[in-house]
Amino acid sequence: MTSIEYIIDHSPALIIAIPLLGAFLTPLVSRLGSRIRNVFVIIVAMLTAFLVFLLASDVFSDGIRTYIFGSQDLTTPVVRILFEVDGISIFMAIISVLLSLLAAIYSWSFMKKYDGLDKYYTLLLLMTAGMLGMELTGDMFNFFVFLEITSISSCALIAFWTHKGEAVEAGFKYIVVSAVGALFVLFAVALLYGQYNALNIATLANTIQYSFLDKIAFVLLITALGMKAGLVPMHMWLPDSYSQAPSSVTLILVGATQASLYGVFRMCFTLYGGVFADGILSSMTVGWFIVVLALVTILIGVTMAIIQTDFKRLIAYAAVAELGYMFLGIGVGLTAMGTSYGKTALDGGVFHILNDALDVGLLFLVAGSIYYATKERDLDRMGGLARNMRYTSMFFIIGLLAVAGMPPMNGFASKLLIYESTYQLSPILSIIAILSSILLLAVFVKVFHSVFMGPELPRFRDVQEVPRSMLLAMGIIALIIIVIGLIPGIVVENIVQPAANSLVNHLDYISHVISIGGV
Amino acid sequence: MFDEIIYILLGIGVFFNILAGVGLLRFPDVYTRLHAGTKCTTFGSIFICGSVILVALKMWYQGGAEESVLALHTAIALIAILITNPTGAHAIARAAYRSGVKPAAAVVDDLKNKGRRKK
Amino acid sequence: MSEMSKIVRTIAAIVFPFIMIYGLYVIAHGHLTPGGGFQGGAIVASACALLLVAYGSMWTMRRIGEKRLSVFESIGAFFFIALALLGLFFGAVFFNNFLAGSSFLFGDIPMVGSNTGDMNTGGVLPLMNFAVGIKVVAGLFVIILVMAYASNHMEKKRGEKQG
Amino acid sequence: MSEIVLKTIVGTIVLALFGIIFGLLYKGIDRKLSAHMQARVGPPIRQPFRDVMKLFTKENVIPRHAIPWIFNLAPLAGLVATISILLYIPIGGFEPILSGSGDLILILYLLIVPSLAMVVGGFASGSPYATVGAQREMVTMIAYEFPLAIIIVSIAWKLNQLGNVDVFALSTITANPVWNTASGPLGIIGFAILLIVLVIVTPGELSKIPFDAPEAETEIAGGLLVEYSGRNLAMFYLTDGVKTVIMASLIVVLFFPYNLSNILGITGVYTTYALDLIFYLLKVFLVILFSVTLIRVGVARLKIDQIVYTYWIPLTLLSLVGLVFIMWDGFVTVP
Amino acid sequence: MFSIDTGSGFWNPILWVLVIIIAFLMMYILRSLGRKDYRKTTEQIKPFLSGNPELEKDKMHVRGSNLYWGFRESLKGFYNVLLKLHSGNTSDYILWFVVIMAIFFIIIGVI
Amino acid sequence: MSRRDMFAVVFFSIVCMFFIFSALLMHPFGSPDETDMDDMIIKNTQRETGANNGVTSVVFDYRGFDTLGEATILFTAVAGVVLLFRRMKET
Amino acid sequence: MISFIITTVICFITYLLLTTGSGTDVWIWSYEEILIGIILSLITGFIARNVFVKNNLRMLNPIRWLIFLVYVIGPFFVGMAKANIDVAYRVITGKIKPGIVRISPNLKTDLGITMLANSITLTPGTLSVDIDEDENDLYVHWINIKEEALKKKPVDYKYVCNGFPKWIRRIAE
Amino acid sequence: MIEFYNTLLVVLSLLLICILMAIIRIILGPTAPDRVVGLDTLNTIVVVGMVIFGAAYNLVIIVDVAIVYALLSFVSTLFIAKYLEGGRF
Amino acid sequence: MIFNIPFIAVAALIIIGLYAVIFRKNLIKTVIGITIIESGVNLFLITLGYREGGVPPIYTNLPEDVSIPRGMVLPVPQALTLTSIVIGVAVLALMLSLVIHIYRVYGTLDVRRIRRLRE
Amino acid sequence: MLLEYAHIVIPIFIVATSIFAVLLRDLLGAAVAVAAMSLLLSLEFYILQAPDVAIAEAGVGACLTTAILIIAIKATKRMEEEI
């Protein structure tokens, strides 16, 4: 066995272990000096990213991978924790690891002026580990544990600027919401455990009976994870925390929100997939519920975004609207389970996860750059910055076009998949999706005007372009956006469709555990 | 004989514990409640723990292997109670006085003058 | 006035080593009796909290210092994950109990069924207990220490503002 | 692969010229006709060509508060995006050059780009008048996009119900004219309603009276184009012309995709193409006449919140009624 | 290969970009036929304000919250309700969670 | 009682009802239906992990990864608290 | 250094008490337990050395421990029993006459005053409420004050805690 | 299961009554110190109850919990006391 | 036989906690509510793993007459609960530190006044 | 059996204390009630044969939770304010 194969074999464990190790060592390393610490953190993030890409290439070529912690042999029944990495898991992992790597790079200059940075970087790595754990795990309780890691670390990071009351308030709201949500997830896990004496997702999915208690567990899981993913009307924590966190943190928060969204995907399609597939519960019921909530999410997100005057809050509401598109994808995929357009909608939803992460992430980074340069977030007090910050404004235009789904950016590709499939369920869905997309465009044109356009304001005369590390992070995202926008077909075929297929084929997920001796 | 001793000790212990509860409910103010709550429970727990120790010793004598551990650990728990309880009571009493709870129907209150005397 | 009365202080000083040795006992016997790294750690941290409440946070901060505790926490966490990684290198997979049954230091298999318990069983479990123990002691105590210190600080500030 | 690339290159050049020439031509006709309706003589039909020529010879002023690179780029981007739409639209009997590479949704989005370019250009010019005009343009855009989306999705939905694939592709729509797909009177009424709505949407899309609040010359002195002059303004002028052609062709394609050659049964290759092209130009002319010229002459300008109201409440409701009619089409049949 | 096919439509960005490039070149040439120069120092680069005196730069800039006034005006009722719902109260956040949970319970449990 | 409270009470009572239902529908207290996984752990704990304490063997061996997560959470919380109070310590 | 050793030894003894019956190698302990116990005691001793022992090595004398045991089992336990019967009487009848009095037991050491305070808390009708840090005077809450005790101030400690201070002086000073 | 099982259980049920009384004091307690007194009493009784449970089940090892509680309940009492006497932490 | 009282207690605890979060106006009450929910969930997990007449799954000094495995309570829920308790402490500590900060800035703990972020 | 009544009575106690933890206006009283609840919960864990969890809950609930709550109350405000 060559060493690279050895690494690939153990990469699911290492993907979690390395950021954790990095996080535990960061307080020690930071005693050596701030530059060494930054380099250390970036190296850890890059190593993690490298492992994720290795694993991804393996998963996309060879199918589902299972990693059992503690012992090689899987006994019947499954007693040990196992990681089960399929298409959607690794798809989400790629997004998370990309975002955290970019955040680490972006933080180099962005956070330079503040104190408490060793803890900041520790929490950054912990958050990465938490998201990756949520996405790769195949065990319900482990999912809960990583959910908590993610939410606690992100809460602390949201409240990073403690001298501002708003940041603390946002952090408190976030922690209340996520604590309640996580507790209900735990309650649902306990309900499932009490009935089937199993914690493994595959085992549970194999034996689930859909009794009344299972219904309650389902409701709790979907609602709690939906809240953590920002489903309207449980989205109100989202603009608060997104807007008050430092921008580099907001970038990862996008990933954390999407990890919760992944939870919804996993619960709907894998854990309760058999229930839907066998028709015990009509997927219409749940699907339409999610579809309606998704439409409300899109509409409220975008209409609230239009009237905001705080830059980051506005983007946060736009992010809510974008989340609605993903939920629309899930909902239609669930409602029309088995049809081709349902599959297309699911593809679109999954693809949009990637695009949303990039687009909204880029916009948040731009907002952070503006804040870095001008110490200003109020749209009413800005103007004329396109003169001094040419690169930033270019990146903003790219982000604007992408988030509004204008061709040829990546947002258009995924939205096209959603528009051209959801109309078959009901034309209204498509119509509202299209309309909201235009509204999003309007929202960002407003931002574009009030931040970058207009006469040069005297107080911004000395504004400089932001340092190189920030430009680098934004540039990487912009590049990825354009590349994905130009070759959407390749991306959809090679990454998105395997991910969506792994959601639909819940039997594969189950049988993979059976085939290695479990259940 | 041995068994009877155990029963008697248990009886005393429970009697004092219940007494503590009643005293806790009946007395008029914090300090007197502390009298009941601390003293009686401590005393009661001495007896109950003592009887448990006796039970364990008896079983050890009868051939149980590990009951000595039970006896020892119970004794340690008892000692812990004995050390901590009066201190806790003292702390509460002092805190109560400082937080402004005056002893109800007090005949004499020397503590009132403490701060003044220092000046 | 950040100390409690003399009685409390004396008792705290007397009780402290006993609670601490008891907590360490709980940590060390995690694989035999109820308890383990976390429980024992919580007990030791409570012992430290006892000192904190009896002597005040300034005193405790001078004695221990939050930086040193943070380092201890990092070390504990590092040992824990390092043990897990050793499982990958010596055993086969992450978190493998590679010492169990290897008849090395902690590697015996106990008599199956009820027994009085040997210290040197359980593979890496006792080591992990200690690692988690260190971590939990440092972690929980840092939480209390920092919060107490901050509350003290705020109280002082409030007093300054009023007076 | 190389064949389609070649076709694309040639098609782009040809269609760009076609679009510009016919756009200006229709503009001239429109002006002449409206003058006649208002009992004026009006300019000659070639007047728009002259205007463009004159603009090219004028100074291209970049105002002080403008951001030059955006200010200059916006007109160009708008014109380019508009021209690219032409490649997706079937003109007469010609298949669209990029028929397999884009669909109605794409056109919907590409139609936004010229307006967006105008908006961005307006914002970039740094003048309050232009800013107000630009934001009005944006609001108008939001407003008319709702009924437009309903129309497009309804047609696609109907076609999909009939079992077609690629329903968003214009080639599919031209192959199945909407009037033929309706299985009863309800469907016909529904499509008629949609047609009416689309006709009302068109002036909004082209910023013509009564939806020309962005360029209201009496209030904000030309609106978002106030700072533009010279060749940049010429670019916008051309954009407007091409866009007029495109909107009209869209109506033609969606609702009147009939070709004269099919009706008359003519088979010759060249004659077919020529006949269809001429018939197509005629259809476009008629559409422009009804949806631009007549409306422009007939009514007065609306306030900006009235525009939103008009598009979002009456027109949206109307088009939703049309959608409902189309959806219920199969259930209600004439005995 | 480069295009995505949704089953109801398609989109090939590469060809579109090709079109854009060619058209851009053409139009750029057309544009460069026009006159480029202007007198940079004269009054003509001042923003056109119908002859009104030029304001301060801060006031010249239309503020972000003033944009889309018409949109907000025409949807006033909707926004009033919406803003009331976004109360910023932590308890309300959890309340909405409970509400959705209750509705979902009823949908799943009763149906 | 404000309108919000009335609104809340209605939905809150529905949720309460469902929780009580679920409590009533649980398996009878003290007799879990299905215990395969745990029986297996109880039977094998001494042999596989060498520890007498079943719970510890679950915590550190069978579900050791959860414990890593738990330790991480504590670490996270500590880092968070220290981060939040960093300004207070300076003065 | 000496404090370190003392703490370590005491901790080790405690540890041995806790782990009785762990084996048969050394009477009822096993080698491993003793080894681990030594290590843990060293750790504890190191950490707690300055807290536990405060420049006062009087308590090393084993005779003092003997006296302490005698004290606890003899007068202290009797006093405690009396106290409880007294409290039982008060609880049942509800007759109380409380007050806070000051006594001067004249004990010098911290340990002594602590022991006395705890003894007082556990014995007849009294509860130590506060302590004068400078003069080691105790303020005692007395549930049933005797009239004759109030004549002299501070109150003679004999009324409150019969002979305890004497015992304690023997133990702790 | 030992020979004193039933006796110990009777003792236990009586202790539950004591617990009830302590809880009533916690609930009623007009001032905070009263509540703390109730808590303190509750602590002691629960420790005793744990000891008795351990003896009744004849499970030696679980008596450890009682020791933990006996030692640690003291700390929480001290914290509350310190708050009440107005000291800074 | 005893009619699932512990399960109902679990439901009651969760409901009480939710009540505290939704209806009480004080932030510390909110925090206490979350603690109560968490206690309820912990109790639920442990109750799930209880087997009537079982003993803890610990082999040290085990009485001889226990049948294995049916005579022991389930170990996994206990392990889960341990994790959950630690998480509870972590969350509690973080929440309370945030509460302290909020009080520092806003000078109040009333939920209705702590809403600078809205709309 | 008598022991089963413990499983009825102690949960009721837990619920009672938790209710008062929520209802008391004095936050210190609430903290005391939470401590009592935690204590009873620990007892319940104990009689549910989970000594490990009981120790953890004892260590955390009896000491640390109360300590943190008290510190927080000290740093903020003791009484719930009324508006």
CSV table of N, CA and C in Angstrom, one decimal, chain E residues 39-90:
chain,number,residue,atom,x,y,z
E,39,ARG,N,-13.4,68.8,-23.8
E,39,ARG,CA,-12.6,69.8,-23.1
E,39,ARG,C,-12.8,69.5,-21.6
E,40,LYS,N,-11.7,69.0,-21.0
E,40,LYS,CA,-11.9,68.6,-19.6
E,40,LYS,C,-12.0,69.7,-18.6
E,41,THR,N,-11.6,70.8,-19.0
E,41,THR,CA,-11.5,71.9,-17.9
E,41,THR,C,-12.7,72.8,-17.9
E,42,THR,N,-13.6,72.6,-18.9
E,42,THR,CA,-14.6,73.6,-19.0
E,42,THR,C,-15.8,73.2,-18.1
E,43,GLU,N,-16.9,74.0,-18.2
E,43,GLU,CA,-18.1,73.8,-17.4
E,43,GLU,C,-18.8,72.5,-17.8
E,44,GLN,N,-18.5,72.0,-18.9
E,44,GLN,CA,-19.3,70.9,-19.4
E,44,GLN,C,-19.2,69.6,-18.6
E,45,ILE,N,-18.1,69.5,-17.8
E,45,ILE,CA,-18.0,68.3,-17.1
E,45,ILE,C,-18.8,68.4,-15.7
E,46,LYS,N,-19.4,69.6,-15.5
E,46,LYS,CA,-20.2,69.7,-14.3
E,46,LYS,C,-21.5,68.9,-14.5
E,47,PRO,N,-22.0,68.3,-13.4
E,47,PRO,CA,-23.2,67.5,-13.6
E,47,PRO,C,-24.4,68.5,-13.9
E,48,PHE,N,-25.3,68.0,-14.7
E,48,PHE,CA,-26.4,68.8,-15.2
E,48,PHE,C,-27.5,68.8,-14.2
E,49,LEU,N,-27.8,70.0,-13.7
E,49,LEU,CA,-28.8,70.2,-12.6
E,49,LEU,C,-29.8,71.2,-13.0
E,50,SER,N,-30.1,71.3,-14.3
E,50,SER,CA,-31.1,72.3,-14.8
E,50,SER,C,-30.7,73.6,-14.4
E,51,GLY,N,-29.4,73.9,-14.3
E,51,GLY,CA,-29.0,75.2,-13.9
E,51,GLY,C,-29.0,75.5,-12.5
E,52,ASN,N,-29.5,74.6,-11.6
E,52,ASN,CA,-29.4,74.9,-10.2
E,52,ASN,C,-28.0,74.9,-9.7
E,53,PRO,N,-27.7,75.5,-8.6
E,53,PRO,CA,-26.3,75.5,-8.1
E,53,PRO,C,-25.9,74.1,-7.7
E,54,GLU,N,-24.7,73.8,-7.8
E,54,GLU,CA,-24.2,72.5,-7.4
E,54,GLU,C,-24.2,72.4,-5.9
E,55,LEU,N,-24.7,71.2,-5.4
E,55,LEU,CA,-24.8,71.1,-4.0
E,55,LEU,C,-23.5,70.5,-3.5
E,56,GLU,N,-23.4,70.3,-2.1
E,56,GLU,CA,-22.2,69.6,-1.5
E,56,GLU,C,-22.2,68.2,-2.0
E,57,LYS,N,-21.1,67.6,-2.0
E,57,LYS,CA,-21.0,66.2,-2.5
E,57,LYS,C,-21.8,65.3,-1.8
E,58,ASP,N,-21.9,65.5,-0.4
E,58,ASP,CA,-22.7,64.5,0.4
E,58,ASP,C,-24.2,64.6,-0.1
E,59,LYS,N,-24.6,65.8,-0.4
E,59,LYS,CA,-26.0,65.9,-0.7
E,59,LYS,C,-26.3,65.6,-2.2
E,60,MET,N,-25.3,65.7,-3.0
E,60,MET,CA,-25.5,65.3,-4.4
E,60,MET,C,-25.8,63.8,-4.5
E,61,HIS,N,-25.2,63.0,-3.6
E,61,HIS,CA,-25.4,61.6,-3.7
E,61,HIS,C,-26.7,61.2,-3.2
E,62,VAL,N,-27.5,60.5,-4.0
E,62,VAL,CA,-28.8,60.0,-3.6
E,62,VAL,C,-28.6,58.8,-2.6
E,63,ARG,N,-29.2,58.9,-1.4
E,63,ARG,CA,-28.9,57.9,-0.4
E,63,ARG,C,-29.5,56.6,-0.7
E,64,GLY,N,-28.9,55.6,-0.1
E,64,GLY,CA,-29.4,54.2,-0.3
E,64,GLY,C,-30.8,54.0,0.1
E,65,SER,N,-31.2,54.7,1.2
E,65,SER,CA,-32.6,54.4,1.7
E,65,SER,C,-33.6,55.2,0.9
E,66,ASN,N,-33.1,56.1,0.1
E,66,ASN,CA,-34.1,56.8,-0.7
E,66,ASN,C,-34.4,56.2,-2.1
E,67,LEU,N,-33.5,55.2,-2.4
E,67,LEU,CA,-33.8,54.5,-3.7
E,67,LEU,C,-35.0,53.6,-3.5
E,68,TYR,N,-35.6,53.3,-4.6
E,68,TYR,CA,-36.8,52.4,-4.6
E,68,TYR,C,-37.9,53.0,-3.7
E,69,TRP,N,-38.0,54.3,-3.6
E,69,TRP,CA,-39.1,54.8,-2.8
E,69,TRP,C,-40.4,54.4,-3.4
E,70,GLY,N,-40.5,54.4,-4.7
E,70,GLY,CA,-41.8,54.0,-5.4
E,70,GLY,C,-42.2,52.6,-5.1
E,71,PHE,N,-41.2,51.7,-5.0
E,71,PHE,CA,-41.5,50.3,-4.7
E,71,PHE,C,-42.1,50.2,-3.3
E,72,ARG,N,-41.4,50.8,-2.4
E,72,ARG,CA,-41.8,50.7,-1.0
E,72,ARG,C,-43.2,51.3,-0.8
E,73,GLU,N,-43.4,52.4,-1.5
E,73,GLU,CA,-44.6,53.2,-1.4
E,73,GLU,C,-45.8,52.3,-1.8
E,74,SER,N,-45.6,51.6,-2.9
E,74,SER,CA,-46.7,50.9,-3.5
E,74,SER,C,-47.0,49.6,-2.7
E,75,LEU,N,-46.1,49.2,-1.9
E,75,LEU,CA,-46.3,48.0,-1.1
E,75,LEU,C,-46.3,48.3,0.4
E,76,LYS,N,-46.9,49.4,0.7
E,76,LYS,CA,-46.8,49.9,2.1
E,76,LYS,C,-47.4,48.9,3.1
E,77,GLY,N,-48.5,48.5,2.8
E,77,GLY,CA,-49.3,47.6,3.7
E,77,GLY,C,-48.5,46.3,4.0
E,78,PHE,N,-48.0,45.8,3.0
E,78,PHE,CA,-47.2,44.6,3.1
E,78,PHE,C,-46.0,44.8,4.0
E,79,TYR,N,-45.3,45.9,3.8
E,79,TYR,CA,-44.1,46.1,4.6
E,79,TYR,C,-44.4,46.4,6.0
E,80,ASN,N,-45.5,47.1,6.3
E,80,ASN,CA,-45.9,47.3,7.7
E,80,ASN,C,-46.0,46.0,8.5
E,81,VAL,N,-46.7,45.1,7.9
E,81,VAL,CA,-46.9,43.8,8.5
E,81,VAL,C,-45.5,43.1,8.7
E,82,LEU,N,-44.7,43.2,7.7
E,82,LEU,CA,-43.4,42.5,7.7
E,82,LEU,C,-42.5,43.0,8.7
E,83,LEU,N,-42.5,44.3,8.8
E,83,LEU,CA,-41.6,44.9,9.8
E,83,LEU,C,-42.0,44.7,11.2
E,84,LYS,N,-43.3,44.5,11.4
E,84,LYS,CA,-43.8,44.2,12.7
E,84,LYS,C,-43.4,42.8,13.1
E,85,LEU,N,-43.4,41.9,12.2
E,85,LEU,CA,-43.1,40.5,12.5
E,85,LEU,C,-41.6,40.4,12.8
E,86,HIS,N,-40.8,41.2,12.2
E,86,HIS,CA,-39.3,41.2,12.6
E,86,HIS,C,-39.1,42.0,13.8
E,87,SER,N,-39.5,41.5,14.9
E,87,SER,CA,-39.5,42.3,16.1
E,87,SER,C,-38.1,42.4,16.8
E,88,GLY,N,-37.2,41.4,16.4
E,88,GLY,CA,-35.9,41.4,17.1
E,88,GLY,C,-35.9,40.9,18.5
E,89,ASN,N,-37.0,40.3,18.9
E,89,ASN,CA,-37.2,39.8,20.2
E,89,ASN,C,-36.8,38.3,20.2
E,90,THR,N,-35.9,38.0,21.1
E,90,THR,CA,-35.3,36.6,21.1
E,90,THR,C,-36.4,35.6,21.4
